[in-house]
Amino acid sequence: MMNPRQLAELVDRHGPALVLYARQWCAMPEDIVQDAFLKLIRLGTMPPEPVAWLHRVFRNGASDASGMA
């Protein structure tokens, strides 16, 4: 089970880097990154590799947003 502290740590440690990276992919990087974190919350449990999972969800969202899908 994922707790609020784990989520806060992920957001603090990886959120800014994901937003910076997202700027290369789409015009609304904050929205795409926020959506990835919301999907993580909806899982209810922490995936085995949460940072890799966030990157994959982010890339899929950014690709969809930019029309590259």
Short mmCIF file of C-alpha atoms in Angstrom, two decimals:
data_model
loop_
_atom_site.label_atom_id
_atom_site.label_comp_id
_atom_site.label_asym_id
_atom_site.label_seq_id
_atom_site.Cartn_x
_atom_site.Cartn_y
_atom_site.Cartn_z
CA MET A 1 0.00 0.00 0.00
CA MET A 2 1.27 3.44 -0.90
CA ASN A 3 1.24 6.02 1.85
CA PRO A 4 1.17 9.84 1.57
CA ARG A 5 4.81 10.11 2.63
CA GLN A 6 5.95 7.85 -0.22
CA LEU A 7 3.93 9.86 -2.72
CA ALA A 8 5.26 13.18 -1.39
CA GLU A 9 8.82 11.89 -1.66
CA LEU A 10 8.30 10.83 -5.26
CA VAL A 11 6.75 14.19 -6.17
CA ASP A 12 9.52 16.15 -4.43
CA ARG A 13 12.38 14.07 -5.81
CA HIS A 14 11.17 13.38 -9.35
CA GLY A 15 8.40 15.84 -10.20
CA PRO A 16 10.62 18.80 -11.20
CA ALA A 17 12.89 16.62 -13.36
CA LEU A 18 9.87 15.08 -15.10
CA VAL A 19 8.45 18.55 -15.82
CA LEU A 20 11.80 19.71 -17.22
CA TYR A 21 12.03 16.61 -19.38
CA ALA A 22 8.38 16.98 -20.44
CA ARG A 23 9.04 20.43 -21.90
CA GLN A 24 10.85 18.69 -24.75
CA TRP A 25 7.79 16.63 -25.57
CA CYS A 26 4.72 18.82 -25.23
CA ALA A 27 3.31 22.29 -24.61
CA MET A 28 1.68 21.36 -21.28
CA PRO A 29 4.35 19.51 -19.29
CA GLU A 30 2.90 20.16 -15.83
CA ASP A 31 -0.44 18.66 -16.85
CA ILE A 32 1.15 15.50 -18.25
CA VAL A 33 3.33 15.00 -15.17
CA GLN A 34 0.41 15.67 -12.83
CA ASP A 35 -1.66 13.12 -14.73
CA ALA A 36 1.10 10.52 -14.31
CA PHE A 37 1.11 11.08 -10.53
CA LEU A 38 -2.69 10.87 -10.41
CA LYS A 39 -2.54 7.53 -12.21
CA LEU A 40 -0.01 6.37 -9.63
CA ILE A 41 -2.39 7.36 -6.82
CA ARG A 42 -5.24 5.47 -8.50
CA LEU A 43 -3.15 2.29 -8.52
CA GLY A 44 -3.39 2.19 -4.75
CA THR A 45 -0.14 0.26 -4.42
CA MET A 46 3.40 1.28 -5.24
CA PRO A 47 4.67 -0.44 -8.40
CA PRO A 48 7.96 -2.34 -8.03
CA GLU A 49 9.88 0.42 -9.88
CA PRO A 50 7.83 3.58 -9.31
CA VAL A 51 10.21 6.00 -11.05
CA ALA A 52 10.40 3.83 -14.17
CA TRP A 53 6.62 3.44 -14.03
CA LEU A 54 6.15 7.23 -13.83
CA HIS A 55 8.48 7.75 -16.79
CA ARG A 56 6.59 5.23 -18.89
CA VAL A 57 3.19 6.74 -18.03
CA PHE A 58 4.58 10.22 -18.66
CA ARG A 59 6.02 9.28 -22.07
CA ASN A 60 2.73 7.72 -23.11
CA GLY A 61 0.81 10.83 -22.00
CA ALA A 62 3.26 13.22 -23.65
CA SER A 63 3.18 11.22 -26.86
CA ASP A 64 -0.62 11.31 -26.87
CA ALA A 65 -0.67 15.05 -26.11
CA SER A 66 1.77 15.87 -28.90
CA GLY A 67 -0.06 13.71 -31.46
CA MET A 68 2.89 11.37 -31.89
CA ALA A 69 0.96 8.25 -30.89
#
